[in-house]
Amino acid sequence: MTVLSNICIGVASVAMVVLVVTFGWLVFGRYVLNVTPTWVEQLALLLICYIAFLGAAAGIKEDTHLGVSLFRDMMPKKVQKYLMVIIDLMLAIFGAVMLYAGITLMIFGWDTLLPMLEIPESFRTLAITSCGGLIFLFAGSRGVLRILRFQNWQPDPQELDI
């Protein structure tokens, strides 16, 4: 799972570099060449989808997503164990819903082309679909592992951080 998470971060990082380079080309084309490359905006929207969704999926794996742990931390250790499993399973269900909705959107948008890029709209919704599948995989596997070691599990101090 760590390798998959690192791949997500790597792809999002490359997309960020491409985003910066294309905006540099936009500024150069507009102000130096006096010819504005119109495709940059559509490419930027596509890249931001991948940056955000792949980063979110990696955040679920690394457990760095936004969470409020105040109430969980106030509970006894045994209740904390149950809550952490419930949270993982809820995240997995959310990821499964995202995956299903993303597949539906991909099928719906396959015949529509992104303006100026001339690629199917489904390439944009692929980011949503892959994020949903990765969240399902990351949170679901963590929840299953916690259930399997439920008897001997003690909360890791890093897992209790926000």
XYZ file of N, CA and C in Angstrom:
486
model
N 0.813 -1.201 0.000
C 0.000 0.000 0.000
C 0.859 1.268 0.000
N 2.001 1.187 0.666
C 2.881 2.357 0.712
C 3.413 2.688 -0.672
N 3.732 1.663 -1.446
C 4.213 1.891 -2.814
C 3.128 2.571 -3.641
N 1.899 2.110 -3.501
C 0.783 2.712 -4.230
C 0.574 4.167 -3.809
N 0.683 4.432 -2.528
C 0.560 5.803 -2.029
C 1.687 6.677 -2.566
N 2.897 6.141 -2.605
C 4.029 6.898 -3.151
C 3.854 7.175 -4.643
N 3.251 6.237 -5.359
C 2.961 6.460 -6.782
C 1.962 7.607 -6.932
N 0.939 7.632 -6.073
C -0.041 8.730 -6.102
C 0.648 10.071 -5.885
N 1.520 10.127 -4.880
C 2.231 11.370 -4.586
C 3.156 11.733 -5.742
N 3.807 10.742 -6.338
C 4.689 10.996 -7.475
C 3.946 11.537 -8.683
N 2.808 10.926 -9.003
C 2.014 11.398 -10.149
C 1.486 12.803 -9.884
N 1.011 13.057 -8.659
C 0.520 14.394 -8.320
C 1.657 15.418 -8.382
N 2.850 15.025 -7.986
C 4.001 15.936 -8.039
C 4.383 16.265 -9.479
N 4.390 15.255 -10.319
C 4.696 15.489 -11.738
C 3.619 16.390 -12.354
N 2.361 16.151 -11.989
C 1.277 16.995 -12.499
C 1.457 18.443 -12.039
N 1.941 18.638 -10.820
C 2.183 19.994 -10.322
C 3.290 20.683 -11.107
N 4.348 19.939 -11.418
C 5.446 20.510 -12.207
C 4.950 20.871 -13.607
N 4.180 19.982 -14.226
C 3.634 20.269 -15.557
C 2.714 21.488 -15.500
N 1.936 21.610 -14.433
C 1.052 22.760 -14.263
C 1.858 24.061 -14.216
N 2.927 24.081 -13.449
C 3.757 25.289 -13.344
C 4.420 25.614 -14.680
N 4.920 24.596 -15.358
C 5.582 24.822 -16.652
C 4.581 25.346 -17.676
N 3.380 24.797 -17.712
C 2.399 25.260 -18.704
C 1.953 26.689 -18.416
N 1.851 27.055 -17.138
C 1.512 28.446 -16.851
C 2.667 29.375 -17.202
N 3.902 28.888 -17.065
C 5.039 29.670 -17.545
C 4.954 29.889 -19.049
N 4.558 28.848 -19.764
C 4.385 28.961 -21.213
C 3.246 29.930 -21.547
N 2.187 29.910 -20.743
C 1.074 30.842 -20.954
C 1.555 32.286 -20.833
N 2.299 32.583 -19.783
C 2.793 33.951 -19.578
C 3.758 34.339 -20.692
N 4.671 33.435 -21.057
C 5.618 33.716 -22.140
C 4.884 33.945 -23.459
N 3.918 33.070 -23.756
C 3.177 33.210 -25.007
C 2.354 34.489 -25.063
N 1.739 34.836 -23.954
C 0.871 36.014 -23.937
C 1.667 37.310 -24.004
N 2.734 37.422 -23.235
C 3.409 38.712 -23.100
C 4.662 38.848 -23.962
N 5.273 37.748 -24.369
C 6.475 37.843 -25.200
C 6.128 37.593 -26.663
N 5.414 36.502 -26.925
C 5.071 36.161 -28.307
C 3.794 36.834 -28.785
N 3.015 37.356 -27.862
C 1.734 37.994 -28.153
C 0.741 37.016 -28.785
N 0.866 35.734 -28.428
C -0.049 34.683 -28.866
C -0.397 33.857 -27.624
N -1.614 33.955 -27.181
C -2.018 33.261 -25.967
C -2.355 31.805 -26.273
N -1.667 30.855 -25.630
C -2.031 29.440 -25.802
C -3.326 29.148 -25.032
N -4.379 28.897 -25.752
C -5.704 28.757 -25.138
C -5.924 27.407 -24.458
N -5.109 26.439 -24.772
C -5.277 25.106 -24.215
C -4.799 25.003 -22.771
N -4.041 25.983 -22.279
C -3.439 25.906 -20.952
C -4.508 25.844 -19.863
N -5.570 26.601 -20.010
C -6.618 26.615 -18.982
C -7.265 25.246 -18.825
N -7.593 24.600 -19.924
C -8.217 23.283 -19.849
C -7.253 22.239 -19.293
N -5.982 22.323 -19.678
C -4.994 21.397 -19.130
C -4.817 21.634 -17.630
N -4.845 22.891 -17.216
C -4.704 23.208 -15.792
C -5.867 22.628 -14.984
N -7.075 22.738 -15.495
C -8.235 22.159 -14.806
C -8.100 20.643 -14.678
N -7.622 20.011 -15.723
C -7.425 18.561 -15.699
C -6.350 18.170 -14.687
N -5.235 18.894 -14.704
C -4.133 18.572 -13.795
C -4.508 18.815 -12.335
N -5.266 19.854 -12.070
C -5.671 20.141 -10.694
C -6.568 19.033 -10.159
N -7.393 18.461 -11.000
C -8.215 17.318 -10.570
C -7.325 16.175 -10.096
N -6.301 15.853 -10.867
C -5.411 14.756 -10.489
C -4.590 15.096 -9.246
N -4.106 16.323 -9.163
C -3.327 16.728 -7.992
C -4.170 16.598 -6.732
N -5.375 17.132 -6.771
C -6.234 17.129 -5.581
C -6.689 15.720 -5.203
N -7.172 14.962 -6.160
C -7.745 13.655 -5.831
C -6.673 12.620 -5.477
N -5.561 12.623 -6.179
C -4.495 11.681 -5.818
C -3.856 12.065 -4.485
N -3.741 13.355 -4.234
C -3.237 13.804 -2.942
C -4.173 13.429 -1.806
N -5.473 13.519 -2.049
C -6.452 13.136 -1.027
C -6.379 11.643 -0.729
N -6.231 10.841 -1.763
C -6.130 9.394 -1.554
C -4.871 9.048 -0.763
N -3.758 9.683 -1.095
C -2.522 9.444 -0.345
C -2.677 9.920 1.095
N -3.425 10.984 1.305
C -3.684 11.473 2.660
C -4.473 10.486 3.494
N -5.386 9.766 2.861
C -6.130 8.717 3.572
C -5.170 7.602 3.978
N -4.286 7.206 3.073
C -3.334 6.135 3.392
C -2.396 6.540 4.517
N -1.882 7.766 4.449
C -0.921 8.239 5.438
C -1.612 8.730 6.711
N -2.928 8.722 6.716
C -3.736 9.178 7.852
C -3.431 10.634 8.195
N -3.265 11.445 7.157
C -3.019 12.868 7.341
C -4.215 13.706 6.891
N -5.331 13.052 6.627
C -6.518 13.784 6.217
C -7.071 14.557 7.412
N -7.888 15.536 7.117
C -8.473 16.365 8.155
C -9.405 15.523 9.010
N -9.217 15.589 10.296
C -10.067 14.836 11.207
C -10.138 15.533 12.550
N -11.242 15.382 13.222
C -11.409 15.939 14.552
C -11.394 14.764 15.523
N -10.352 14.698 16.315
C -10.192 13.550 17.197
C -10.467 13.887 18.660
N -10.976 15.063 18.942
C -11.204 15.490 20.316
C -12.101 14.519 21.070
N -13.255 14.206 20.491
C -14.203 13.324 21.173
C -13.674 11.890 21.263
N -13.017 11.449 20.202
C -12.449 10.103 20.222
C -11.380 9.992 21.305
N -10.556 11.009 21.444
C -9.475 10.978 22.425
C -9.997 11.033 23.858
N -11.179 11.581 24.051
C -11.757 11.660 25.399
C -12.350 10.329 25.849
N -12.552 9.428 24.914
C -13.177 8.141 25.231
C -12.158 7.168 25.824
N -12.663 6.144 26.509
C -11.760 5.090 26.993
C -11.106 4.363 25.809
N -9.984 3.709 26.066
C -9.211 3.049 25.006
C -10.045 2.054 24.205
N -10.900 1.311 24.868
C -11.701 0.309 24.157
C -12.667 0.987 23.186
N -13.272 2.078 23.580
C -14.190 2.810 22.702
C -13.412 3.420 21.541
N -12.187 3.894 21.826
C -11.350 4.447 20.757
C -11.100 3.415 19.663
N -10.874 2.169 20.058
C -10.643 1.108 19.075
C -11.848 0.949 18.157
N -13.041 0.909 18.760
C -14.253 0.770 17.959
C -14.433 1.964 17.026
N -14.224 3.157 17.553
C -14.405 4.354 16.731
C -13.442 4.394 15.558
N -12.202 3.984 15.776
C -11.235 4.005 14.677
C -11.599 3.007 13.582
N -12.120 1.859 13.960
C -12.574 0.883 12.968
C -13.787 1.429 12.223
N -14.723 2.025 12.950
C -15.925 2.592 12.317
C -15.539 3.694 11.335
N -14.601 4.546 11.729
C -14.156 5.627 10.836
C -13.524 5.055 9.573
N -12.687 4.047 9.724
C -12.071 3.427 8.543
C -13.118 2.817 7.620
N -14.091 2.142 8.192
C -15.129 1.527 7.370
C -16.017 2.580 6.706
N -16.291 3.686 7.398
C -17.064 4.768 6.779
C -16.294 5.397 5.620
N -14.990 5.581 5.801
C -14.170 6.103 4.709
C -14.154 5.136 3.528
N -14.097 3.849 3.811
C -14.110 2.854 2.733
C -15.430 2.895 1.977
N -16.535 3.042 2.702
C -17.846 3.147 2.042
C -17.895 4.406 1.189
N -17.388 5.516 1.719
C -17.331 6.757 0.945
C -16.519 6.559 -0.328
N -15.373 5.879 -0.218
C -14.548 5.604 -1.394
C -15.267 4.732 -2.407
N -16.016 3.742 -1.926
C -16.770 2.873 -2.837
C -17.846 3.663 -3.572
N -18.513 4.571 -2.883
C -19.536 5.413 -3.528
C -18.878 6.317 -4.566
N -17.717 6.889 -4.210
C -16.986 7.710 -5.177
C -16.579 6.908 -6.404
N -16.125 5.691 -6.183
C -15.728 4.818 -7.285
C -16.914 4.542 -8.202
N -18.045 4.186 -7.616
C -19.238 3.888 -8.416
C -19.709 5.129 -9.189
N -19.780 6.260 -8.491
C -20.221 7.490 -9.155
C -19.229 7.916 -10.234
N -17.936 7.715 -9.972
C -16.929 8.063 -10.963
C -17.031 7.213 -12.217
N -17.284 5.936 -12.036
C -17.459 5.053 -13.201
C -18.678 5.500 -14.011
N -19.752 5.836 -13.312
C -20.957 6.326 -13.997
C -20.659 7.597 -14.784
N -19.915 8.529 -14.174
C -19.553 9.766 -14.865
C -18.624 9.502 -16.044
N -17.715 8.544 -15.892
C -16.813 8.228 -16.996
C -17.579 7.679 -18.197
N -18.527 6.809 -17.930
C -19.332 6.248 -19.014
C -20.152 7.348 -19.685
N -20.728 8.229 -18.857
C -21.564 9.313 -19.375
C -20.757 10.302 -20.220
N -19.525 10.595 -19.790
C -18.762 11.640 -20.462
C -17.798 11.171 -21.527
N -17.834 9.899 -21.869
C -16.854 9.395 -22.827
C -16.990 10.028 -24.207
N -18.200 10.340 -24.614
C -18.420 10.897 -25.954
C -18.227 12.403 -26.026
N -18.100 13.062 -24.874
C -17.902 14.506 -24.841
C -16.408 14.800 -24.766
N -15.949 15.703 -25.621
C -14.531 16.043 -25.634
C -14.272 17.300 -24.815
N -13.123 17.323 -24.139
C -12.706 18.533 -23.435
C -12.327 19.579 -24.471
N -12.820 20.788 -24.326
C -12.500 21.812 -25.316
C -11.003 22.092 -25.362
N -10.498 22.262 -26.521
C -9.120 22.617 -26.837
C -8.106 21.506 -26.591
N -8.460 20.498 -25.800
C -7.554 19.367 -25.611
C -7.938 18.197 -26.502
N -9.199 18.155 -26.896
C -9.726 17.120 -27.792
C -9.512 15.709 -27.243
N -9.678 15.554 -25.931
C -9.660 14.235 -25.300
C -10.993 14.062 -24.581
N -11.425 12.827 -24.352
C -12.730 12.622 -23.716
C -12.804 13.245 -22.317
N -13.962 13.757 -21.985
C -14.241 14.314 -20.660
C -13.957 13.294 -19.566
N -14.015 12.029 -19.900
C -13.792 10.958 -18.929
C -12.386 10.981 -18.339
N -11.439 11.617 -19.014
C -10.102 11.723 -18.431
C -10.118 12.600 -17.186
N -11.037 13.551 -17.124
C -11.164 14.381 -15.925
C -11.814 13.582 -14.801
N -12.840 12.813 -15.129
C -13.524 12.050 -14.081
C -12.756 10.787 -13.690
N -11.733 10.428 -14.455
C -10.866 9.325 -14.050
C -10.171 9.635 -12.726
N -9.892 10.904 -12.480
C -9.279 11.302 -11.207
C -10.212 10.992 -10.041
N -11.490 11.270 -10.202
C -12.481 10.982 -9.156
C -12.603 9.477 -8.956
N -12.661 8.763 -10.044
C -12.814 7.315 -9.982
C -11.614 6.656 -9.308
N -10.419 7.052 -9.713
C -9.227 6.458 -9.108
C -9.109 6.835 -7.640
N -9.471 8.057 -7.285
C -9.430 8.465 -5.883
C -10.397 7.629 -5.049
N -11.594 7.416 -5.556
C -12.559 6.592 -4.834
C -12.063 5.174 -4.631
N -11.507 4.601 -5.683
C -10.980 3.247 -5.566
C -9.817 3.162 -4.590
N -8.945 4.162 -4.614
C -7.806 4.163 -3.700
C -8.240 4.380 -2.256
N -9.213 5.266 -2.036
C -9.728 5.464 -0.678
C -10.361 4.180 -0.172
N -11.136 3.534 -1.023
C -11.737 2.258 -0.633
C -10.662 1.247 -0.250
N -9.619 1.180 -1.055
C -8.530 0.233 -0.813
C -7.748 0.585 0.455
N -7.348 1.850 0.592
C -6.524 2.254 1.727
C -7.286 2.173 3.050
N -8.461 2.800 3.109
C -9.222 2.818 4.363
C -9.802 1.444 4.668
N -10.262 0.743 3.647
C -10.830 -0.582 3.866
C -9.804 -1.566 4.395
N -8.614 -1.539 3.808
C -7.578 -2.468 4.284
C -7.139 -2.124 5.698
N -7.035 -0.823 6.004
C -6.669 -0.438 7.365
C -7.747 -0.866 8.354
N -9.014 -0.708 7.980
C -10.109 -1.136 8.853
C -10.117 -2.638 9.068
N -9.888 -3.388 8.005
C -9.857 -4.854 8.127
C -8.686 -5.289 8.998
N -7.527 -4.675 8.811
C -6.369 -5.019 9.651
C -6.629 -4.699 11.118
N -7.298 -3.601 11.378
C -7.623 -3.267 12.770
C -8.603 -4.268 13.368
N -9.549 -4.715 12.578
C -10.494 -5.723 13.074
C -9.752 -7.022 13.365
N -8.842 -7.413 12.477
C -8.117 -8.677 12.652
C -7.233 -8.683 13.901
N -6.660 -7.548 14.210
C -5.808 -7.500 15.409
C -6.506 -6.808 16.577
N -7.799 -6.875 16.591
C -8.631 -6.172 17.560
C -8.287 -6.548 18.999
N -8.007 -7.777 19.292
C -7.758 -8.223 20.658
C -6.463 -7.637 21.225
N -5.428 -7.556 20.419
C -4.123 -7.123 20.910
C -3.783 -5.685 20.538
N -4.720 -4.981 19.977
C -4.421 -3.655 19.429
C -4.370 -2.604 20.528
N -3.343 -1.772 20.502
C -3.235 -0.598 21.360
C -3.065 0.608 20.434
N -3.730 1.721 20.749
C -3.610 2.867 19.848
C -2.186 3.384 19.766
N -1.739 3.610 18.551
C -0.444 4.195 18.301
C -0.576 5.701 18.523
N 0.327 6.330 19.267
C 0.195 7.772 19.510
C 0.110 8.594 18.232
N 0.770 8.134 17.164
C 0.701 8.873 15.901
C -0.678 8.759 15.270
N -1.375 7.656 15.501
C -2.713 7.489 14.932
C -3.733 8.383 15.624
N -3.414 8.833 16.827
C -4.358 9.662 17.557
C -4.175 11.144 17.265
N -3.135 11.508 16.532
C -2.931 12.911 16.174
C -3.951 13.349 15.140
N -4.169 14.628 15.074
C -5.109 15.187 14.086
C -4.508 15.085 12.715
